[in-house]
XYZ file of C-alpha atoms in Angstrom:
129
model
C 84.421 143.945 48.581
C 84.418 145.680 45.262
C 81.535 147.398 43.742
C 81.262 144.652 41.245
C 80.813 141.889 43.613
C 78.334 144.073 45.663
C 76.509 144.636 42.278
C 76.484 141.140 41.618
C 74.800 140.071 45.288
C 72.379 142.965 44.234
C 71.479 141.434 40.883
C 71.105 138.132 42.185
C 68.874 139.209 45.415
C 66.686 141.262 43.155
C 66.360 138.412 40.263
C 65.324 136.113 43.161
C 62.838 138.533 44.796
C 61.457 139.283 41.357
C 61.056 135.635 39.812
C 59.307 134.815 43.287
C 56.894 137.522 43.049
C 56.280 136.666 39.245
C 55.668 133.246 40.166
C 53.105 133.972 43.014
C 51.124 136.376 40.541
C 51.301 133.100 38.088
C 49.999 130.939 40.693
C 47.672 133.306 41.852
C 46.028 134.043 38.199
C 45.831 130.328 37.517
C 44.385 129.356 40.986
C 41.348 131.890 41.653
C 38.194 131.624 39.674
C 36.438 134.990 40.088
C 37.715 137.488 37.642
C 37.673 140.496 40.121
C 39.667 138.323 42.663
C 41.905 137.086 39.662
C 42.607 140.929 38.898
C 44.870 141.146 42.085
C 47.530 138.738 41.118
C 49.127 140.120 37.747
C 48.280 143.873 38.893
C 49.737 143.865 42.180
C 52.262 141.138 42.867
C 53.310 140.610 38.928
C 54.233 144.353 38.871
C 56.354 144.145 41.912
C 58.189 141.218 40.323
C 58.659 142.703 36.956
C 59.744 146.035 38.522
C 62.614 143.801 40.708
C 63.583 142.200 37.478
C 63.988 145.209 35.431
C 65.908 146.832 38.602
C 68.157 143.868 38.373
C 68.569 144.672 34.517
C 69.420 148.217 35.428
C 71.984 147.673 38.457
C 73.566 144.924 35.823
C 74.017 147.452 32.995
C 75.538 149.883 35.357
C 78.020 147.365 36.839
C 79.288 146.459 33.260
C 79.753 150.324 33.179
C 77.609 150.495 30.126
C 74.570 152.261 31.810
C 70.941 152.040 30.589
C 67.832 153.972 31.410
C 65.557 152.024 29.170
C 64.582 150.198 32.253
C 63.322 153.088 33.920
C 61.013 154.208 31.131
C 59.599 150.739 31.079
C 59.137 150.492 35.101
C 57.492 153.839 34.681
C 55.053 153.120 31.810
C 54.391 149.625 33.836
C 53.481 151.468 37.087
C 51.339 153.910 35.484
C 49.689 151.552 33.391
C 48.993 148.396 35.623
C 46.443 150.326 37.890
C 44.761 151.672 35.132
C 44.100 148.801 33.116
C 42.976 147.122 36.685
C 40.531 149.774 37.087
C 38.818 149.506 33.748
C 38.843 145.586 34.009
C 36.998 146.010 37.406
C 34.595 148.304 36.018
C 33.900 145.871 32.869
C 33.166 143.476 35.317
C 30.844 145.558 37.624
C 28.704 146.660 34.580
C 28.473 143.382 33.167
C 27.441 142.275 35.945
C 29.697 138.856 36.200
C 30.633 139.528 39.731
C 28.734 140.552 42.819
C 27.810 144.086 42.882
C 29.364 146.224 45.559
C 27.428 147.573 48.413
C 25.797 150.602 48.029
C 27.756 153.697 49.804
C 26.072 154.907 53.141
C 24.158 158.176 52.143
C 24.315 157.843 48.484
C 21.896 155.939 46.326
C 24.171 156.130 43.312
C 27.660 154.346 42.900
C 29.498 155.278 40.096
C 27.205 154.620 36.594
C 25.236 151.459 38.289
C 22.041 153.258 39.569
C 21.157 156.208 37.335
C 18.562 158.739 38.719
C 15.327 159.743 36.820
C 16.782 163.365 36.599
C 19.916 162.351 34.958
C 18.157 160.078 32.233
C 16.076 163.035 31.548
C 18.701 165.430 31.144
C 20.671 163.336 28.644
C 17.962 163.478 26.293
C 17.898 165.814 23.182
C 15.980 169.209 23.599
C 12.946 168.978 21.160
C 13.067 172.376 20.297
């Protein structure tokens, strides 16, 4: 078998895996009702699917001996921004109280910024002088 045939099989395999992950992400996005549960579908499964599709595109460009690293930049951007945006969406849902509040951690009365102590609110006020 030549390298071109092996590359074609690798591309076909990655396209199938990527399209499966993207389809599962779309189904999860449509099926789940709660925004916090719905958040997992596009961020985890969808990212893996898009990553596999971009890897297939990258292998295809190298099999044709044209080589392209643009997909690497897109993958890096996607893998860095998806968890950050998921974290921000989760924090907004928690602060708007549109979902169940997470349980308090043991031994600590404050969780993130949901429960601010009186000392913290007093220290944020401007000095009257």
